[in-house]
Coordinates of C-alpha atoms in Angstrom, one line a residue:
Chain A
M1 CA 0.0 0.0 0.0
I2 CA 2.7 2.4 1.1
A3 CA 4.8 1.4 -1.8
A4 CA 2.0 2.2 -4.2
I5 CA 1.3 5.6 -2.7
A6 CA 5.0 6.3 -2.9
F7 CA 5.2 5.2 -6.5
Y8 CA 2.3 7.4 -7.6
L9 CA 3.7 10.4 -5.6
F10 CA 7.1 10.1 -7.1
A11 CA 5.7 9.4 -10.6
A12 CA 3.4 12.4 -10.4
V13 CA 6.2 14.7 -9.2
L14 CA 8.4 13.3 -11.9
I15 CA 5.9 14.1 -14.7
A16 CA 5.0 17.5 -13.3
S17 CA 8.6 18.5 -13.0
A18 CA 9.3 17.2 -16.5
V19 CA 6.5 19.4 -17.8
M20 CA 7.9 22.3 -15.9
V21 CA 11.3 21.8 -17.5
V22 CA 9.7 22.5 -20.8
T23 CA 7.3 25.3 -19.8
S24 CA 9.1 27.4 -17.2
R25 CA 10.1 30.8 -18.4
N26 CA 13.5 30.9 -16.7
P27 CA 16.1 28.5 -18.0
V28 CA 17.7 28.2 -14.6
H29 CA 14.4 27.1 -13.2
S30 CA 14.1 24.6 -16.0
V31 CA 17.4 23.0 -15.0
L32 CA 16.4 22.9 -11.4
F33 CA 13.2 21.1 -12.4
L34 CA 15.3 18.7 -14.5
I35 CA 17.2 17.9 -11.3
L36 CA 14.0 17.3 -9.4
A37 CA 12.9 15.0 -12.2
F38 CA 16.2 13.1 -11.9
F39 CA 15.7 12.8 -8.2
N40 CA 12.3 11.3 -8.6
A41 CA 13.5 8.9 -11.2
A42 CA 16.1 7.8 -8.7
A43 CA 13.3 7.3 -6.1
L44 CA 11.4 5.2 -8.6
F45 CA 14.6 3.0 -9.1
L46 CA 14.7 2.6 -5.4
L47 CA 11.1 1.5 -5.2
A48 CA 11.9 -1.0 -8.0
G49 CA 14.7 -2.4 -5.8
A50 CA 17.5 -1.1 -8.0
E51 CA 19.3 0.8 -5.3
F52 CA 22.7 0.8 -7.1
L53 CA 21.2 2.4 -10.2
A54 CA 19.4 4.9 -8.0
M55 CA 22.5 6.0 -6.3
I56 CA 24.5 6.1 -9.5
L57 CA 21.8 8.2 -11.1
V58 CA 22.1 10.7 -8.3
I59 CA 25.9 10.7 -8.2
V60 CA 26.5 11.0 -11.9
Y61 CA 23.5 13.0 -13.2
V62 CA 22.4 15.1 -10.3
G63 CA 25.8 15.5 -8.7
A64 CA 28.0 16.1 -11.7
V65 CA 26.3 16.5 -15.1
A66 CA 23.4 18.7 -13.9
V67 CA 25.9 20.9 -11.9
L68 CA 27.8 21.6 -15.1
F69 CA 24.5 22.1 -16.9
L70 CA 23.4 24.6 -14.3
F71 CA 26.8 26.3 -14.5
V72 CA 26.5 26.8 -18.3
V73 CA 22.9 27.9 -18.2
M74 CA 23.6 30.5 -15.5
M75 CA 26.5 31.9 -17.4
L76 CA 24.7 32.1 -20.8
D77 CA 22.9 35.3 -21.5
V78 CA 20.0 33.8 -23.4
D79 CA 17.1 36.0 -24.3
F80 CA 14.3 33.5 -24.0
S81 CA 11.6 35.9 -25.0
A82 CA 13.1 36.0 -28.4
I83 CA 13.1 32.2 -28.7
R84 CA 9.5 32.1 -27.5
E85 CA 8.4 34.5 -30.1
G86 CA 7.4 31.9 -32.7
F87 CA 5.7 29.7 -30.0
Q88 CA 2.1 30.5 -31.1
R89 CA 2.8 29.8 -34.7
Y90 CA 4.6 26.5 -34.2
A91 CA 2.5 25.1 -31.4
P92 CA -0.1 23.4 -33.6
I93 CA 2.6 21.6 -35.7
G94 CA 4.4 20.5 -32.6
G95 CA 1.3 19.3 -31.0
A96 CA 0.3 17.3 -34.1
I97 CA 3.8 15.6 -34.1
G98 CA 3.4 14.8 -30.4
L99 CA 0.0 13.4 -31.0
V100 CA 1.2 11.2 -33.9
L101 CA 4.1 9.8 -31.8
F102 CA 1.7 9.2 -28.9
A103 CA -0.7 7.3 -31.1
E104 CA 2.1 5.2 -32.5
L105 CA 3.2 4.4 -29.0
I106 CA -0.3 3.2 -28.1
F107 CA -0.5 1.1 -31.3
V108 CA 2.9 -0.5 -30.5
F109 CA 1.9 -1.2 -26.9
G110 CA -1.5 -2.5 -28.0
S111 CA -0.1 -5.0 -30.5
W112 CA 2.7 -6.2 -28.2
S113 CA 2.3 -9.8 -27.1
F114 CA 4.1 -11.0 -24.1
A115 CA 5.5 -14.5 -24.2
S116 CA 4.0 -16.6 -21.5
D117 CA 7.3 -17.7 -20.0
A118 CA 9.5 -14.7 -21.0
A119 CA 10.6 -14.1 -17.4
G120 CA 12.4 -17.5 -17.3
L121 CA 14.3 -16.7 -20.5
R122 CA 15.8 -13.4 -19.4
L123 CA 19.3 -13.0 -20.5
N124 CA 20.9 -13.0 -17.1
P125 CA 18.8 -14.4 -14.3
M126 CA 19.9 -13.2 -10.9
E127 CA 21.2 -15.7 -8.5
P128 CA 18.9 -15.9 -5.5
G129 CA 20.2 -14.0 -2.5
A130 CA 22.7 -11.8 -4.4
D131 CA 22.1 -8.0 -4.2
N132 CA 21.9 -6.1 -7.5
T133 CA 25.2 -4.2 -7.0
R134 CA 27.1 -7.4 -7.0
E135 CA 25.1 -8.8 -9.9
I136 CA 25.6 -5.7 -12.1
G137 CA 29.3 -5.9 -11.3
R138 CA 29.5 -9.6 -12.2
I139 CA 27.7 -9.2 -15.5
L140 CA 29.3 -6.0 -16.5
Y141 CA 32.9 -7.1 -15.8
T142 CA 32.6 -10.7 -16.8
D143 CA 30.3 -11.0 -19.8
Y144 CA 30.4 -7.5 -21.2
V145 CA 33.9 -6.4 -20.2
W146 CA 35.0 -5.7 -23.8
L147 CA 31.9 -3.6 -24.5
F148 CA 32.5 -1.8 -21.2
Q149 CA 36.1 -1.0 -22.2
L150 CA 34.9 0.1 -25.6
S151 CA 32.5 2.6 -24.2
G152 CA 35.3 3.9 -22.0
L153 CA 37.4 4.3 -25.0
I154 CA 34.7 6.3 -26.8
L155 CA 34.4 8.6 -23.8
L156 CA 38.2 9.0 -23.8
V157 CA 38.1 10.0 -27.5
A158 CA 35.3 12.5 -26.8
M159 CA 37.3 14.0 -24.0
I160 CA 40.4 14.3 -26.1
G161 CA 38.3 15.9 -28.8
A162 CA 36.9 18.5 -26.4
I163 CA 40.4 19.3 -25.1
V164 CA 41.8 19.7 -28.6
L165 CA 39.0 22.0 -29.5
T166 CA 39.3 24.2 -26.5
L167 CA 43.1 24.2 -25.8
R168 CA 44.8 27.3 -27.2
N169 CA 48.5 27.2 -26.5
K170 CA 49.4 30.8 -26.8
P171 CA 53.1 31.4 -26.9
V172 CA 52.8 34.5 -24.8
A173 CA 50.8 32.8 -22.0
K174 CA 52.7 32.9 -18.7
R175 CA 52.5 29.7 -16.8
Q176 CA 53.5 28.9 -13.3
D177 CA 56.0 26.0 -13.0
I178 CA 55.7 25.0 -9.4
G179 CA 58.7 22.6 -9.6
R180 CA 61.0 25.3 -10.8
Q181 CA 59.7 27.7 -8.3
V182 CA 60.3 25.4 -5.4
S183 CA 63.7 24.2 -6.5
R184 CA 65.2 27.6 -7.2
M185 CA 68.0 28.6 -4.8
G186 CA 69.8 31.8 -4.0
S187 CA 67.2 34.5 -4.5
V188 CA 65.4 33.9 -1.2
N189 CA 67.0 32.4 1.8
L190 CA 65.4 31.3 5.0
R191 CA 67.4 31.9 8.2
Q192 CA 66.7 31.3 11.8
V193 CA 66.6 34.6 13.6
R194 CA 67.0 35.3 17.2
S195 CA 63.7 36.7 18.5
G196 CA 63.9 40.5 19.0
A197 CA 67.1 41.1 17.2
G198 CA 67.4 43.5 14.3
L199 CA 68.7 42.5 10.9
A200 CA 71.8 44.7 11.1
E201 CA 72.6 43.4 14.5
L202 CA 72.7 39.8 13.3
G203 CA 74.6 40.7 10.2
I204 CA 71.8 39.7 7.9
E205 CA 71.3 42.0 5.0
R206 CA 69.7 41.7 1.7
P207 CA 72.1 40.3 -0.8
P208 CA 73.6 43.0 -3.0
V209 CA 71.7 43.5 -6.2
E210 CA 73.7 42.0 -9.1
A211 CA 72.9 40.9 -12.6
P212 CA 71.5 37.4 -12.1
P213 CA 73.5 34.8 -14.0
E214 CA 71.7 33.5 -17.0
P215 CA 70.3 30.1 -16.1
K216 CA 71.1 27.4 -18.6
R217 CA 67.7 25.7 -18.2
V218 CA 66.0 28.4 -20.3
E219 CA 67.5 27.0 -23.4
H220 CA 65.4 23.9 -23.2
H221 CA 62.2 25.8 -23.1
G222 CA 62.7 27.7 -26.3
G223 CA 61.6 31.3 -26.6
G224 CA 58.4 31.0 -24.5
H225 CA 59.7 32.6 -21.3
H226 CA 60.1 36.2 -20.4
Chain B
M1 CA 5.5 -2.8 23.3
D2 CA 6.8 -5.2 20.7
A3 CA 3.4 -5.5 19.2
F4 CA 3.1 -1.7 18.9
L5 CA 6.6 -1.5 17.3
A6 CA 5.5 -3.9 14.6
T7 CA 2.6 -1.7 13.4
P8 CA 3.4 1.0 10.8
I9 CA 2.9 3.7 13.4
G10 CA 5.2 2.0 15.7
V11 CA 7.9 1.7 13.0
L12 CA 7.4 5.4 12.2
A13 CA 7.7 6.4 15.9
L14 CA 10.8 4.2 16.3
T15 CA 12.4 5.8 13.3
V16 CA 11.6 9.3 14.5
A17 CA 13.0 8.5 17.9
Q18 CA 16.2 7.1 16.4
A19 CA 16.6 10.1 14.2
M20 CA 16.1 12.4 17.2
A21 CA 18.6 10.4 19.2
L22 CA 21.1 11.0 16.4
L23 CA 20.3 14.6 15.4
V24 CA 20.0 16.2 18.8
P25 CA 23.5 15.3 19.8
L26 CA 24.7 16.2 16.3
L27 CA 23.2 19.7 16.5
I28 CA 24.7 20.2 20.0
G29 CA 27.9 19.0 18.6
V30 CA 27.7 21.5 15.8
A31 CA 27.0 24.3 18.3
Y32 CA 30.0 23.3 20.3
L33 CA 32.2 22.8 17.3
T34 CA 31.8 26.5 16.5
W35 CA 32.8 27.2 20.1
A36 CA 35.7 24.7 20.0
E37 CA 37.0 26.1 16.8
R38 CA 37.1 29.6 18.2
K39 CA 38.8 28.3 21.3
V40 CA 41.4 26.3 19.5
L41 CA 42.1 29.1 17.0
A42 CA 42.5 31.5 19.9
A43 CA 44.9 29.2 21.7
M44 CA 46.9 28.8 18.5
Q45 CA 47.0 32.6 18.1
M46 CA 47.8 33.2 21.8
R47 CA 44.4 34.8 22.4
K48 CA 41.7 33.9 24.8
G49 CA 38.7 33.3 22.5
P50 CA 35.1 33.5 23.8
N51 CA 35.2 33.6 27.5
V52 CA 32.4 35.9 28.6
V53 CA 29.1 34.1 28.2
G54 CA 29.0 31.3 30.7
P55 CA 32.0 29.4 32.2
F56 CA 34.8 29.3 29.6
G57 CA 32.4 30.9 27.2
M58 CA 30.5 27.6 27.0
L59 CA 27.2 29.4 26.4
Q60 CA 28.5 31.4 23.5
P61 CA 27.0 29.2 20.8
F62 CA 23.6 29.6 22.3
A63 CA 24.0 33.4 22.6
D64 CA 25.0 33.5 19.0
A65 CA 22.0 31.4 18.0
I66 CA 19.6 33.6 19.9
K67 CA 21.2 36.7 18.3
M68 CA 20.7 35.2 14.9
L69 CA 17.1 34.4 15.5
M70 CA 16.3 37.9 16.6
K71 CA 17.7 39.5 13.5
E72 CA 15.6 40.5 10.5
T73 CA 15.6 38.3 7.5
I74 CA 16.5 40.5 4.5
I75 CA 15.6 39.4 1.0
P76 CA 17.3 41.5 -1.7
S77 CA 14.9 43.2 -4.0
G78 CA 16.3 41.5 -7.2
A79 CA 16.5 38.1 -5.6
S80 CA 14.6 35.0 -6.8
R81 CA 12.6 34.7 -3.6
V82 CA 11.7 31.0 -3.5
L83 CA 15.1 29.9 -4.4
F84 CA 16.7 32.4 -2.1
I85 CA 14.9 30.9 0.9
M86 CA 15.3 27.3 -0.3
A87 CA 19.1 27.4 -0.7
P88 CA 20.0 27.4 3.0
M89 CA 17.4 24.8 3.7
I90 CA 18.8 22.5 1.1
T91 CA 22.3 22.9 2.5
F92 CA 21.2 22.2 6.1
M93 CA 18.9 19.4 5.1
L94 CA 21.5 17.6 3.1
A95 CA 24.0 17.9 5.9
M96 CA 21.5 16.2 8.2
L97 CA 20.2 13.7 5.7
A98 CA 23.5 12.0 5.2
W99 CA 23.7 10.9 8.9
A100 CA 20.9 8.3 8.2
V101 CA 23.5 5.7 7.2
I102 CA 26.4 6.5 9.6
P103 CA 27.0 3.5 11.9
V104 CA 28.0 4.9 15.3
N105 CA 28.5 1.4 16.7
D106 CA 28.1 -2.1 15.5
G107 CA 24.5 -2.2 14.3
W108 CA 23.8 1.4 15.5
A109 CA 22.8 2.9 12.2
I110 CA 19.3 4.3 11.4
A111 CA 19.5 2.7 8.0
D112 CA 22.1 0.0 7.4
I113 CA 21.7 -0.1 3.7
N114 CA 23.8 -2.1 1.2
V115 CA 24.9 0.9 -0.8
G116 CA 25.7 3.1 2.2
I117 CA 28.9 4.6 0.9
L118 CA 27.3 5.4 -2.4
Y119 CA 24.4 7.1 -0.6
L120 CA 26.9 9.2 1.4
F121 CA 28.8 10.1 -1.8
A122 CA 25.6 11.0 -3.5
I123 CA 24.4 13.3 -0.7
S124 CA 27.8 15.0 -0.4
S125 CA 27.8 15.6 -4.1
L126 CA 24.5 17.3 -3.8
G127 CA 25.9 19.8 -1.3
V128 CA 27.0 22.0 -4.2
Y129 CA 23.3 22.8 -5.1
G130 CA 22.7 24.8 -1.9
I131 CA 25.6 27.0 -2.7
I132 CA 25.1 27.4 -6.4
I133 CA 21.4 28.2 -5.9
A134 CA 22.2 30.7 -3.1
G135 CA 24.7 32.4 -5.4
W136 CA 22.4 32.7 -8.3
A137 CA 19.3 33.6 -6.4
S138 CA 21.0 36.4 -4.5
N139 CA 21.3 38.4 -7.7
S140 CA 24.7 39.7 -6.6
K141 CA 28.0 39.4 -8.5
Y142 CA 30.0 38.5 -5.4
A143 CA 27.6 35.8 -4.4
F144 CA 27.5 34.5 -7.9
L145 CA 31.3 34.4 -8.3
G146 CA 31.6 32.6 -4.9
A147 CA 29.0 30.0 -6.1
L148 CA 30.8 29.4 -9.3
R149 CA 34.1 28.9 -7.6
S150 CA 32.5 26.6 -5.1
A151 CA 30.8 24.5 -7.8
A152 CA 34.0 24.0 -9.8
Q153 CA 35.9 23.2 -6.6
M154 CA 33.5 20.7 -5.2
V155 CA 33.1 18.9 -8.6
S156 CA 36.9 18.7 -9.0
Y157 CA 37.7 17.3 -5.6
E158 CA 34.9 14.8 -5.7
V159 CA 36.7 12.9 -8.5
S160 CA 39.8 12.1 -6.4
M161 CA 37.5 11.4 -3.4
G162 CA 35.7 8.9 -5.5
F163 CA 39.0 7.1 -6.3
V164 CA 39.9 7.1 -2.6
I165 CA 36.6 5.5 -1.8
V166 CA 37.0 2.9 -4.6
T167 CA 40.4 2.0 -3.2
V168 CA 39.0 1.4 0.2
L169 CA 36.1 -0.6 -1.3
L170 CA 38.6 -2.8 -3.1
C171 CA 40.0 -3.8 0.3
V172 CA 36.6 -4.4 1.8
G173 CA 34.5 -6.0 -0.9
S174 CA 31.3 -4.3 0.2
L175 CA 29.5 -0.9 -0.1
N176 CA 28.0 -1.3 3.3
L177 CA 29.4 1.1 5.8
S178 CA 29.2 -1.3 8.7
E179 CA 31.1 -3.9 6.6
I180 CA 33.8 -1.3 5.8
V181 CA 34.3 -0.8 9.6
R182 CA 34.3 -4.5 10.3
A183 CA 37.0 -5.1 7.7
Q184 CA 39.3 -2.9 9.9
E185 CA 38.9 -4.8 13.1
N186 CA 42.6 -5.9 13.0
L187 CA 44.2 -3.2 10.9
W188 CA 42.9 0.3 10.3
F189 CA 43.1 1.3 6.7
I190 CA 45.1 4.3 7.6
V191 CA 48.2 2.0 7.9
P192 CA 48.2 0.3 4.5
L193 CA 46.5 3.2 2.6
F194 CA 48.2 6.2 4.3
P195 CA 48.7 8.2 1.1
M196 CA 45.0 7.8 0.3
F197 CA 44.1 9.0 3.8
V198 CA 46.1 12.2 3.2
I199 CA 44.3 12.7 -0.1
M200 CA 40.9 12.0 1.4
F201 CA 41.6 14.5 4.2
I202 CA 42.7 17.3 1.9
S203 CA 39.8 16.6 -0.4
A204 CA 37.4 16.7 2.6
L205 CA 38.8 20.2 3.3
A206 CA 38.1 21.3 -0.2
E207 CA 34.7 19.6 -0.2
T208 CA 33.6 21.4 2.9
N209 CA 35.0 24.7 1.6
R210 CA 37.3 25.0 4.6
A211 CA 40.6 26.8 4.8
P212 CA 43.0 26.7 3.0
F213 CA 40.4 26.0 0.3
D214 CA 37.8 28.5 1.4
L215 CA 37.9 30.3 -1.9
P216 CA 34.1 30.4 -2.2
E217 CA 33.9 32.8 0.7
G218 CA 37.2 34.4 0.2
E219 CA 36.4 37.5 2.2
S220 CA 39.4 39.5 0.9
E221 CA 38.1 39.5 -2.7
L222 CA 34.5 38.3 -2.6
V223 CA 33.3 39.9 0.7
A224 CA 31.8 36.7 2.0
G225 CA 31.2 34.7 -1.2
F226 CA 27.9 32.9 -1.8
F227 CA 26.2 34.0 1.4
V228 CA 26.9 37.8 1.2
E229 CA 23.2 38.6 0.9
Y230 CA 22.0 36.3 3.7
S231 CA 21.2 37.4 7.1
S232 CA 19.6 36.1 10.3
M233 CA 18.4 32.5 10.4
S234 CA 19.0 31.8 6.7
F235 CA 22.7 32.7 7.3
A236 CA 22.6 30.6 10.4
L237 CA 21.4 27.6 8.4
F238 CA 24.4 27.9 6.0
F239 CA 26.7 28.2 8.9
L240 CA 25.3 25.2 10.7
G241 CA 25.2 23.2 7.4
E242 CA 28.9 23.9 6.9
Y243 CA 29.8 22.7 10.4
A244 CA 27.6 19.7 10.1
N245 CA 29.3 18.9 6.9
M246 CA 32.6 19.1 8.6
I247 CA 31.5 16.6 11.2
L248 CA 30.0 14.4 8.5
M249 CA 33.3 14.4 6.5
S250 CA 35.2 13.5 9.7
A251 CA 32.8 10.7 10.3
L252 CA 33.4 9.5 6.8
I253 CA 37.1 9.6 7.3
T254 CA 36.7 7.8 10.6
I255 CA 34.7 5.0 8.9
L256 CA 36.9 4.6 5.9
F257 CA 40.4 4.9 7.5
L258 CA 40.3 5.1 11.3
G259 CA 38.4 2.0 12.1
G260 CA 35.0 3.4 13.1
W261 CA 34.0 2.2 16.5
Y262 CA 37.0 0.0 17.2
G263 CA 39.5 1.2 19.8
P264 CA 43.2 1.3 19.0
F265 CA 44.7 -2.2 19.3
G266 CA 41.3 -3.7 20.1
L267 CA 41.2 -1.6 23.3
L268 CA 37.9 -1.4 25.3
P269 CA 35.5 -2.7 22.6
A270 CA 32.6 -1.8 24.9
L271 CA 33.2 1.9 24.3
G272 CA 32.4 1.8 20.6
P273 CA 30.4 5.0 20.2
L274 CA 32.9 6.8 22.4
W275 CA 35.8 5.8 20.2
F276 CA 33.9 6.9 17.2
V277 CA 33.2 10.3 18.7
L278 CA 36.8 10.7 19.8
K279 CA 38.1 9.9 16.3
I280 CA 35.7 12.5 14.8
C281 CA 36.9 15.0 17.4
F282 CA 40.5 14.3 16.4
C283 CA 39.7 14.9 12.7
L284 CA 37.8 18.1 13.6
F285 CA 40.8 19.3 15.6
V286 CA 43.0 18.8 12.5
F287 CA 40.5 20.7 10.4
V288 CA 40.9 23.7 12.8
W289 CA 44.6 23.2 13.1
V290 CA 44.9 23.4 9.3
R291 CA 42.9 26.6 9.3
A292 CA 45.2 28.2 11.8
T293 CA 48.3 27.1 9.9
F294 CA 47.9 27.5 6.2
P295 CA 47.3 30.6 4.0
R296 CA 44.5 30.4 1.4
Y297 CA 45.3 28.9 -1.9
R298 CA 45.1 30.8 -5.1
Y299 CA 42.3 29.6 -7.3
D300 CA 44.4 28.2 -10.2
Q301 CA 46.6 26.5 -7.6
L302 CA 43.6 24.9 -6.1
M303 CA 42.5 23.5 -9.5
R304 CA 46.0 22.4 -10.3
L305 CA 46.2 20.5 -7.1
G306 CA 42.9 18.8 -7.7
W307 CA 43.3 17.8 -11.3
K308 CA 47.0 17.5 -11.9
V309 CA 48.2 16.2 -8.6
F310 CA 45.5 14.4 -6.7
L311 CA 43.7 12.8 -9.6
P312 CA 46.7 11.1 -11.2
F313 CA 48.1 10.1 -7.8
S314 CA 44.9 8.5 -6.6
L315 CA 44.4 6.8 -9.9
V316 CA 47.9 5.3 -9.8
W317 CA 47.5 4.3 -6.2
L318 CA 44.2 2.6 -7.0
V319 CA 45.9 0.5 -9.7
I320 CA 48.7 -0.4 -7.4
T321 CA 46.3 -1.4 -4.6
A322 CA 44.3 -3.5 -7.0
A323 CA 47.4 -5.2 -8.4
A324 CA 48.8 -5.9 -4.9
L325 CA 45.5 -7.3 -3.8
K326 CA 45.3 -9.6 -6.9
I327 CA 49.0 -10.7 -6.8
F328 CA 49.0 -11.6 -3.1
G329 CA 45.5 -13.1 -3.2
W330 CA 44.1 -10.7 -0.6
L331 CA 41.0 -9.8 -2.6
P332 CA 38.0 -10.1 -0.3
G333 CA 35.5 -12.8 -1.3
G334 CA 38.3 -15.0 -2.7
V335 CA 38.0 -13.9 -6.3

């Protein structure tokens, strides 16, 4: 009973927030409603007993992807009233397309016939007593390990592509080389000083200013340094 | 009594009672953490700290809370009202929510779920929303800049934190927090995984926006960061949320590396919760110690540390750990 109430509650909030994603005037509000929708989807996963998927959905989509989404939308200066200008004109066509798709969905669902013993023929029946985190791990890393690696490779290629597109290596850009900074000697010295004594009294003075000897390392780096 | 506890209302009452038993000490702990921080900082800077209200200034947190409650809540005219009020609530709520899975002693968790560590990680990764919503809804450039900094920072350090958690999970073979603690009965993970402990601790500092990573509130350039526009109780909620998050991160470090409720060398096993609290207090002391010691990082240095130092290091250490476990046959579950 409680599970059913929870299901209808989460499902209703999910659909309502999905509608609000499309209809809200402010893009930031749209993204926030999208996050709420993700959240309710995670709750539905939980109700279905897929706790691992629920947590991963929250960690990956809500915790990382949607944050970057929100980031971008907040920074963009989009004039949404300009985009909405043609709304009245295109609404009937959009509505018609939606209706057609919905009708197709109903036809597909109506003509779908379920095999009587389909449940027994599922690809990877779960071992009784194992929790689904363990089972997902077993299947993913045993039977589908190559596909898993392949998808990782595709993501890597996408990442490299994004880096190549955005990285501009300007020759005039000044960069901090922490290793060089830490390992430099001579220009700054640390000395233990007796408390209360003046610098002159201890014979500590600033080193006389002289032309710094040209370090040889610079030659390796080419002409990039100033 | 048992019959009553079996009914749905009984289960509800029991859960509420459990939550209260955890949250009330937690909130008192948060109040005294603010006091302890000021006292410790004062001692480190050769000052006295709060010493007027009550003996040793012990009533100072309550005086502060009453003062906060009496102030007027100011909502800036350009602010997005609903979100502006929601943001501190989200921050505070998430900081409380995560405690549902923390095992204080063997079997003393409100919800001892199978994916406990993932739940904690998910909740802590949501913490960024309170901050980013606050920054955006305030309609102030300082608040917004603080929020952006915070979002980038928290997302960056979560990555290496994830690897640290995965390394620990490799040694345990379970996502259940109680199982993680039980795996450390003989040897706390701080010993074999010490470098990961260091990374975890520094990431926790960055994740809670504490010094030296308190860029989001950097008062020298951003006034107070994402909560400039907040006053009164809404400010207090942010403040409490930050400190509750500190305690949460300390609890997480305690569970992952410091052997949870086990005493050192199996000492006094009856005092489980006390050991747990003592370890949390130790972590919190180090949090404050770090704040008193280190100057604030520059933002590009912060990003460099996260992405170019911690991420490769934790990745390599993860691979080394996995290889060692496999070669020596120490993998849990006898795989």
